[in-house]
mmCIF file of C-alpha atoms in Angstrom:
data_model
loop_
_atom_site.group_PDB
_atom_site.id
_atom_site.type_symbol
_atom_site.label_atom_id
_atom_site.label_comp_id
_atom_site.label_asym_id
_atom_site.label_seq_id
_atom_site.Cartn_x
_atom_site.Cartn_y
_atom_site.Cartn_z
ATOM 1 C CA SER A 1 -2.839 -14.563 10.249
ATOM 2 C CA TYR A 2 0.360 -13.173 10.223
ATOM 3 C CA GLU A 3 0.911 -9.846 12.096
ATOM 4 C CA LEU A 4 3.444 -6.921 11.324
ATOM 5 C CA THR A 5 4.357 -5.083 14.729
ATOM 6 C CA GLN A 6 5.534 -1.399 14.710
ATOM 7 C CA PRO A 7 5.756 1.504 17.297
ATOM 8 C CA PRO A 8 3.180 3.955 17.167
ATOM 9 C CA SER A 9 5.277 6.593 17.134
ATOM 10 C CA VAL A 10 9.120 7.991 17.170
ATOM 11 C CA SER A 11 10.246 11.019 18.254
ATOM 12 C CA VAL A 12 13.739 12.807 16.497
ATOM 13 C CA SER A 13 15.398 16.072 16.500
ATOM 14 C CA PRO A 14 16.498 17.427 13.489
ATOM 15 C CA GLY A 15 19.732 15.896 12.256
ATOM 16 C CA GLN A 16 19.618 13.116 14.310
ATOM 17 C CA THR A 17 18.970 9.427 13.669
ATOM 18 C CA ALA A 18 15.292 7.789 13.369
ATOM 19 C CA SER A 19 14.949 4.289 13.475
ATOM 20 C CA ILE A 20 11.427 2.854 12.792
ATOM 21 C CA THR A 21 11.327 -1.171 13.529
ATOM 22 C CA CYS A 22 8.620 -3.697 12.319
ATOM 23 C CA SER A 23 8.376 -7.373 14.092
ATOM 24 C CA GLY A 24 6.842 -9.941 12.536
ATOM 25 C CA ASP A 25 7.472 -14.226 13.248
ATOM 26 C CA GLU A 26 10.940 -14.806 11.018
ATOM 27 C CA LEU A 27 10.243 -11.907 8.918
ATOM 28 C CA GLY A 28 13.979 -12.079 8.255
ATOM 29 C CA GLU A 29 12.476 -14.935 5.745
ATOM 30 C CA LYS A 30 10.656 -12.191 3.970
ATOM 31 C CA TYR A 31 11.300 -9.100 1.875
ATOM 32 C CA VAL A 32 9.752 -6.086 3.371
ATOM 33 C CA CYS A 33 9.438 -2.826 1.903
ATOM 34 C CA TRP A 34 8.714 0.307 3.671
ATOM 35 C CA TYR A 35 5.924 3.330 2.521
ATOM 36 C CA GLN A 36 6.228 6.890 3.886
ATOM 37 C CA GLN A 37 2.921 8.736 3.787
ATOM 38 C CA LYS A 38 2.757 12.385 4.668
ATOM 39 C CA ALA A 39 -0.615 13.894 5.977
ATOM 40 C CA GLY A 40 -3.132 13.883 3.332
ATOM 41 C CA GLN A 41 -1.047 12.459 0.896
ATOM 42 C CA SER A 42 -0.790 9.072 -1.201
ATOM 43 C CA PRO A 43 1.778 6.511 0.181
ATOM 44 C CA VAL A 44 5.045 6.548 -1.200
ATOM 45 C CA LEU A 45 7.542 3.732 -1.596
ATOM 46 C CA VAL A 46 11.037 4.546 0.078
ATOM 47 C CA ILE A 47 12.456 1.166 0.757
ATOM 48 C CA TYR A 48 12.001 -2.148 -1.047
ATOM 49 C CA GLN A 49 13.620 -5.529 -0.980
ATOM 50 C CA ASP A 50 14.727 -5.041 2.599
ATOM 51 C CA ASP A 51 17.562 -2.454 1.842
ATOM 52 C CA LYS A 52 16.609 -1.068 -2.054
ATOM 53 C CA ARG A 53 16.171 2.605 -2.353
ATOM 54 C CA PRO A 54 13.831 3.586 -5.237
ATOM 55 C CA SER A 55 14.921 6.039 -7.557
ATOM 56 C CA GLY A 56 14.053 9.793 -6.211
ATOM 57 C CA ILE A 57 14.750 8.504 -2.562
ATOM 58 C CA PRO A 58 17.273 10.282 -0.680
ATOM 59 C CA GLU A 59 20.012 8.255 0.591
ATOM 60 C CA ARG A 60 19.203 9.017 4.157
ATOM 61 C CA PHE A 61 16.697 6.537 3.900
ATOM 62 C CA SER A 62 17.760 2.577 4.468
ATOM 63 C CA GLY A 63 17.022 -0.475 5.332
ATOM 64 C CA SER A 64 17.477 -3.739 7.226
ATOM 65 C CA ASN A 65 15.970 -6.759 7.722
ATOM 66 C CA SER A 66 16.855 -9.873 9.879
ATOM 67 C CA GLY A 67 15.552 -12.452 12.104
ATOM 68 C CA ASN A 68 12.129 -11.259 13.587
ATOM 69 C CA THR A 69 12.828 -7.688 12.842
ATOM 70 C CA ALA A 70 13.094 -5.045 10.146
ATOM 71 C CA THR A 71 14.277 -1.539 10.292
ATOM 72 C CA LEU A 72 13.882 1.266 8.500
ATOM 73 C CA THR A 73 16.574 4.223 9.285
ATOM 74 C CA ILE A 74 16.904 7.629 8.426
ATOM 75 C CA SER A 75 19.951 9.484 8.963
ATOM 76 C CA GLY A 76 20.312 13.282 9.200
ATOM 77 C CA THR A 77 16.382 13.731 9.408
ATOM 78 C CA GLN A 78 15.229 16.787 8.138
ATOM 79 C CA ALA A 79 11.519 18.537 8.729
ATOM 80 C CA MET A 80 10.497 16.839 5.540
ATOM 81 C CA ASP A 81 10.676 13.347 6.854
ATOM 82 C CA GLU A 82 7.831 14.116 9.223
ATOM 83 C CA ALA A 83 4.997 11.721 8.123
ATOM 84 C CA ASP A 84 3.675 7.735 9.008
ATOM 85 C CA TYR A 85 5.700 4.835 7.883
ATOM 86 C CA TYR A 86 4.258 1.252 6.887
ATOM 87 C CA CYS A 87 6.146 -1.805 6.421
ATOM 88 C CA GLN A 88 4.992 -4.372 4.174
ATOM 89 C CA ALA A 89 5.278 -7.982 3.811
ATOM 90 C CA TRP A 90 3.636 -10.924 2.251
ATOM 91 C CA ASP A 91 2.756 -13.883 3.799
ATOM 92 C CA SER A 92 0.727 -16.490 1.835
ATOM 93 C CA GLY A 93 0.113 -14.737 -1.354
ATOM 94 C CA THR A 94 -1.757 -11.673 1.328
ATOM 95 C CA ALA A 95 0.157 -8.816 1.355
ATOM 96 C CA VAL A 96 0.378 -7.526 5.058
ATOM 97 C CA PHE A 97 0.728 -4.122 6.688
ATOM 98 C CA GLY A 98 2.136 -2.940 10.044
ATOM 99 C CA ALA A 99 -0.251 -0.509 11.939
ATOM 100 C CA GLY A 100 2.441 2.338 11.109
ATOM 101 C CA THR A 101 4.558 4.715 12.967
ATOM 102 C CA LYS A 102 4.392 8.438 13.163
ATOM 103 C CA VAL A 103 7.614 9.967 12.685
ATOM 104 C CA THR A 104 7.971 13.137 14.753
ATOM 105 C CA VAL A 105 10.692 15.726 14.019
ATOM 106 C CA LEU A 106 10.679 17.630 17.048
ATOM 107 C CA GLN B 1 5.511 7.604 -16.244
ATOM 108 C CA LEU B 2 3.180 5.387 -14.987
ATOM 109 C CA GLN B 3 0.123 7.224 -13.097
ATOM 110 C CA LEU B 4 -2.843 6.020 -11.574
ATOM 111 C CA GLN B 5 -6.106 7.516 -11.153
ATOM 112 C CA GLU B 6 -9.113 6.167 -8.778
ATOM 113 C CA SER B 7 -12.963 6.993 -9.453
ATOM 114 C CA GLY B 8 -16.040 6.398 -7.770
ATOM 115 C CA PRO B 9 -18.754 7.740 -6.331
ATOM 116 C CA GLY B 10 -18.171 9.023 -2.865
ATOM 117 C CA MET B 11 -20.644 8.011 -1.080
ATOM 118 C CA VAL B 12 -22.825 4.410 -0.990
ATOM 119 C CA MET B 13 -25.551 3.142 0.792
ATOM 120 C CA PRO B 14 -25.705 0.677 3.801
ATOM 121 C CA SER B 15 -25.791 -3.034 2.341
ATOM 122 C CA GLU B 16 -25.003 -2.024 -1.503
ATOM 123 C CA THR B 17 -21.779 -2.546 -3.600
ATOM 124 C CA LEU B 18 -19.241 -0.080 -3.724
ATOM 125 C CA SER B 19 -17.948 0.572 -7.322
ATOM 126 C CA LEU B 20 -14.376 1.969 -8.028
ATOM 127 C CA THR B 21 -12.476 2.255 -11.195
ATOM 128 C CA CYS B 22 -8.452 2.697 -11.239
ATOM 129 C CA SER B 23 -7.300 4.601 -14.666
ATOM 130 C CA VAL B 24 -3.898 3.807 -15.733
ATOM 131 C CA SER B 25 -2.204 6.014 -18.217
ATOM 132 C CA GLY B 26 1.786 6.578 -18.755
ATOM 133 C CA GLY B 27 2.045 2.720 -19.766
ATOM 134 C CA SER B 28 -0.005 -0.717 -20.662
ATOM 135 C CA ILE B 29 -1.744 -2.338 -17.948
ATOM 136 C CA SER B 30 -0.887 -5.402 -20.006
ATOM 137 C CA SER B 31 2.444 -4.935 -19.257
ATOM 138 C CA SER B 32 4.312 -8.555 -18.476
ATOM 139 C CA GLY B 33 4.799 -9.088 -14.982
ATOM 140 C CA TYR B 34 2.693 -6.010 -13.891
ATOM 141 C CA TYR B 35 -0.048 -6.456 -10.981
ATOM 142 C CA TRP B 36 -2.947 -4.072 -10.068
ATOM 143 C CA GLY B 37 -3.882 -3.743 -6.649
ATOM 144 C CA TRP B 38 -6.779 -2.003 -4.431
ATOM 145 C CA PHE B 39 -6.118 -0.613 -1.103
ATOM 146 C CA ARG B 40 -7.892 0.782 1.561
ATOM 147 C CA GLN B 41 -7.537 2.957 4.623
ATOM 148 C CA PRO B 42 -10.184 3.856 7.096
ATOM 149 C CA PRO B 43 -9.931 7.560 8.471
ATOM 150 C CA GLY B 44 -6.949 7.648 10.878
ATOM 151 C CA LYS B 45 -5.996 4.232 10.690
ATOM 152 C CA GLY B 46 -3.503 2.226 8.725
ATOM 153 C CA LEU B 47 -3.185 0.593 5.151
ATOM 154 C CA GLU B 48 -5.008 -2.546 4.318
ATOM 155 C CA TRP B 49 -4.544 -4.602 1.082
ATOM 156 C CA ILE B 50 -7.605 -5.925 -0.512
ATOM 157 C CA GLY B 51 -6.353 -7.656 -3.835
ATOM 158 C CA SER B 52 -4.751 -7.528 -6.626
ATOM 159 C CA ILE B 53 -5.286 -8.651 -10.360
ATOM 160 C CA TYR B 54 -2.857 -9.357 -13.426
ATOM 161 C CA TYR B 55 -4.010 -8.437 -17.161
ATOM 162 C CA SER B 56 -4.954 -11.847 -17.870
ATOM 163 C CA GLY B 57 -7.194 -11.570 -15.445
ATOM 164 C CA SER B 58 -6.138 -13.639 -12.366
ATOM 165 C CA ALA B 59 -6.822 -11.769 -9.296
ATOM 166 C CA ASP B 60 -5.776 -12.748 -5.345
ATOM 167 C CA TYR B 61 -7.527 -11.340 -2.559
ATOM 168 C CA ASN B 62 -7.153 -10.559 1.158
ATOM 169 C CA PRO B 63 -9.430 -13.110 3.207
ATOM 170 C CA SER B 64 -10.823 -10.258 5.557
ATOM 171 C CA VAL B 65 -13.008 -9.331 2.754
ATOM 172 C CA LYS B 66 -12.698 -12.289 -0.152
ATOM 173 C CA SER B 67 -16.292 -13.139 0.341
ATOM 174 C CA ARG B 68 -17.769 -9.592 -0.425
ATOM 175 C CA VAL B 69 -15.221 -8.620 -3.074
ATOM 176 C CA SER B 70 -14.329 -8.620 -6.780
ATOM 177 C CA ILE B 71 -11.585 -7.107 -8.917
ATOM 178 C CA SER B 72 -11.225 -7.397 -12.911
ATOM 179 C CA VAL B 73 -9.591 -5.869 -15.550
ATOM 180 C CA ASP B 74 -10.330 -4.338 -18.873
ATOM 181 C CA THR B 75 -6.822 -4.033 -21.191
ATOM 182 C CA SER B 76 -9.242 -1.996 -23.952
ATOM 183 C CA LYS B 77 -9.696 0.899 -21.603
ATOM 184 C CA ASN B 78 -6.245 0.323 -19.518
ATOM 185 C CA GLN B 79 -8.577 0.355 -16.236
ATOM 186 C CA PHE B 80 -9.003 -2.152 -13.431
ATOM 187 C CA TYR B 81 -12.007 -2.159 -11.347
ATOM 188 C CA LEU B 82 -13.291 -3.132 -7.518
ATOM 189 C CA ARG B 83 -16.402 -3.777 -6.350
ATOM 190 C CA LEU B 84 -17.274 -4.551 -2.890
ATOM 191 C CA GLY B 85 -20.760 -5.678 -1.680
ATOM 192 C CA SER B 86 -23.012 -5.814 1.296
ATOM 193 C CA VAL B 87 -21.195 -2.518 2.482
ATOM 194 C CA THR B 88 -21.035 -0.875 6.047
ATOM 195 C CA ALA B 89 -19.976 1.949 7.888
ATOM 196 C CA ALA B 90 -16.927 -0.079 8.718
ATOM 197 C CA ASP B 91 -16.057 0.161 4.944
ATOM 198 C CA THR B 92 -16.000 3.521 5.097
ATOM 199 C CA ALA B 93 -12.254 4.452 3.809
ATOM 200 C CA VAL B 94 -9.876 6.321 1.242
ATOM 201 C CA TYR B 95 -9.352 3.863 -1.503
ATOM 202 C CA PHE B 96 -6.042 3.478 -3.137
ATOM 203 C CA CYS B 97 -5.288 1.844 -6.314
ATOM 204 C CA ALA B 98 -1.406 0.742 -7.146
ATOM 205 C CA SER B 99 0.712 -1.176 -9.263
ATOM 206 C CA ALA B 100 3.480 -3.689 -8.769
ATOM 207 C CA TYR B 101 5.962 -5.433 -10.482
ATOM 208 C CA ASP B 102 5.478 -9.237 -9.573
ATOM 209 C CA SER B 103 2.750 -11.008 -7.638
ATOM 210 C CA THR B 104 4.543 -10.186 -4.381
ATOM 211 C CA GLY B 105 6.563 -7.407 -5.059
ATOM 212 C CA TYR B 106 6.006 -3.540 -4.023
ATOM 213 C CA TYR B 107 3.544 -1.115 -4.643
ATOM 214 C CA SER B 108 4.853 1.848 -6.786
ATOM 215 C CA PRO B 109 3.402 4.409 -7.939
ATOM 216 C CA TRP B 110 -0.092 5.190 -5.957
ATOM 217 C CA GLY B 111 -3.225 6.882 -7.364
ATOM 218 C CA GLN B 112 -4.397 9.746 -5.104
ATOM 219 C CA GLY B 113 -6.689 7.840 -3.363
ATOM 220 C CA THR B 114 -10.952 8.383 -3.155
ATOM 221 C CA LEU B 115 -12.792 9.017 0.110
ATOM 222 C CA ILE B 116 -15.531 6.509 -0.061
ATOM 223 C CA THR B 117 -18.229 7.317 2.634
ATOM 224 C CA VAL B 118 -20.610 4.418 3.683
ATOM 225 C CA SER B 119 -24.120 6.224 4.801
ATOM 226 C CA SER B 120 -27.828 6.304 4.581
#
């Protein structure tokens, strides 16, 4: 079965840039989306189709996808961005999630 | 604005069937191109897609649970449903429903989730 690999955790200082990677075989050939999940809440879509931001998502969130790696970048990270982030792609008609990355804003 | 709300029993006995309802408001479940999905998240763990359904009744399932799961839809009630049979403690999780535009699209919005505990 298809797997997406994310680092378990990323730490970032306020105002700095956080980069979260998501790796999978030929992932660049698939669309990737990213979800933010704050503690005790349901997931919120922050990036879809690799690099598109839904309405209401701040411009500091951006995405890219090439080769075997997709990346979610949070520029000028704020304390409110502390959350778990999940990448997701489709493979053979099945939605596959990465295990999630906990972003800590120190 | 589309909103989804899960409802369910809270607790299910081992070996029995878990049944959940997702109520859709702010839009029609029969809208062309929209798919309706179920997900779960065990305590402290990540997200898992269970399956999704189109208003016509056509459903797709995650191979990991395909033998035990059924998703159905009632367009007259603007609801869709999850049934998961032969549950064990490993099925204890927060269950979410969500909508996607396109069968392999992105899911947004999501319901608030409902915790289902499998225990005797």
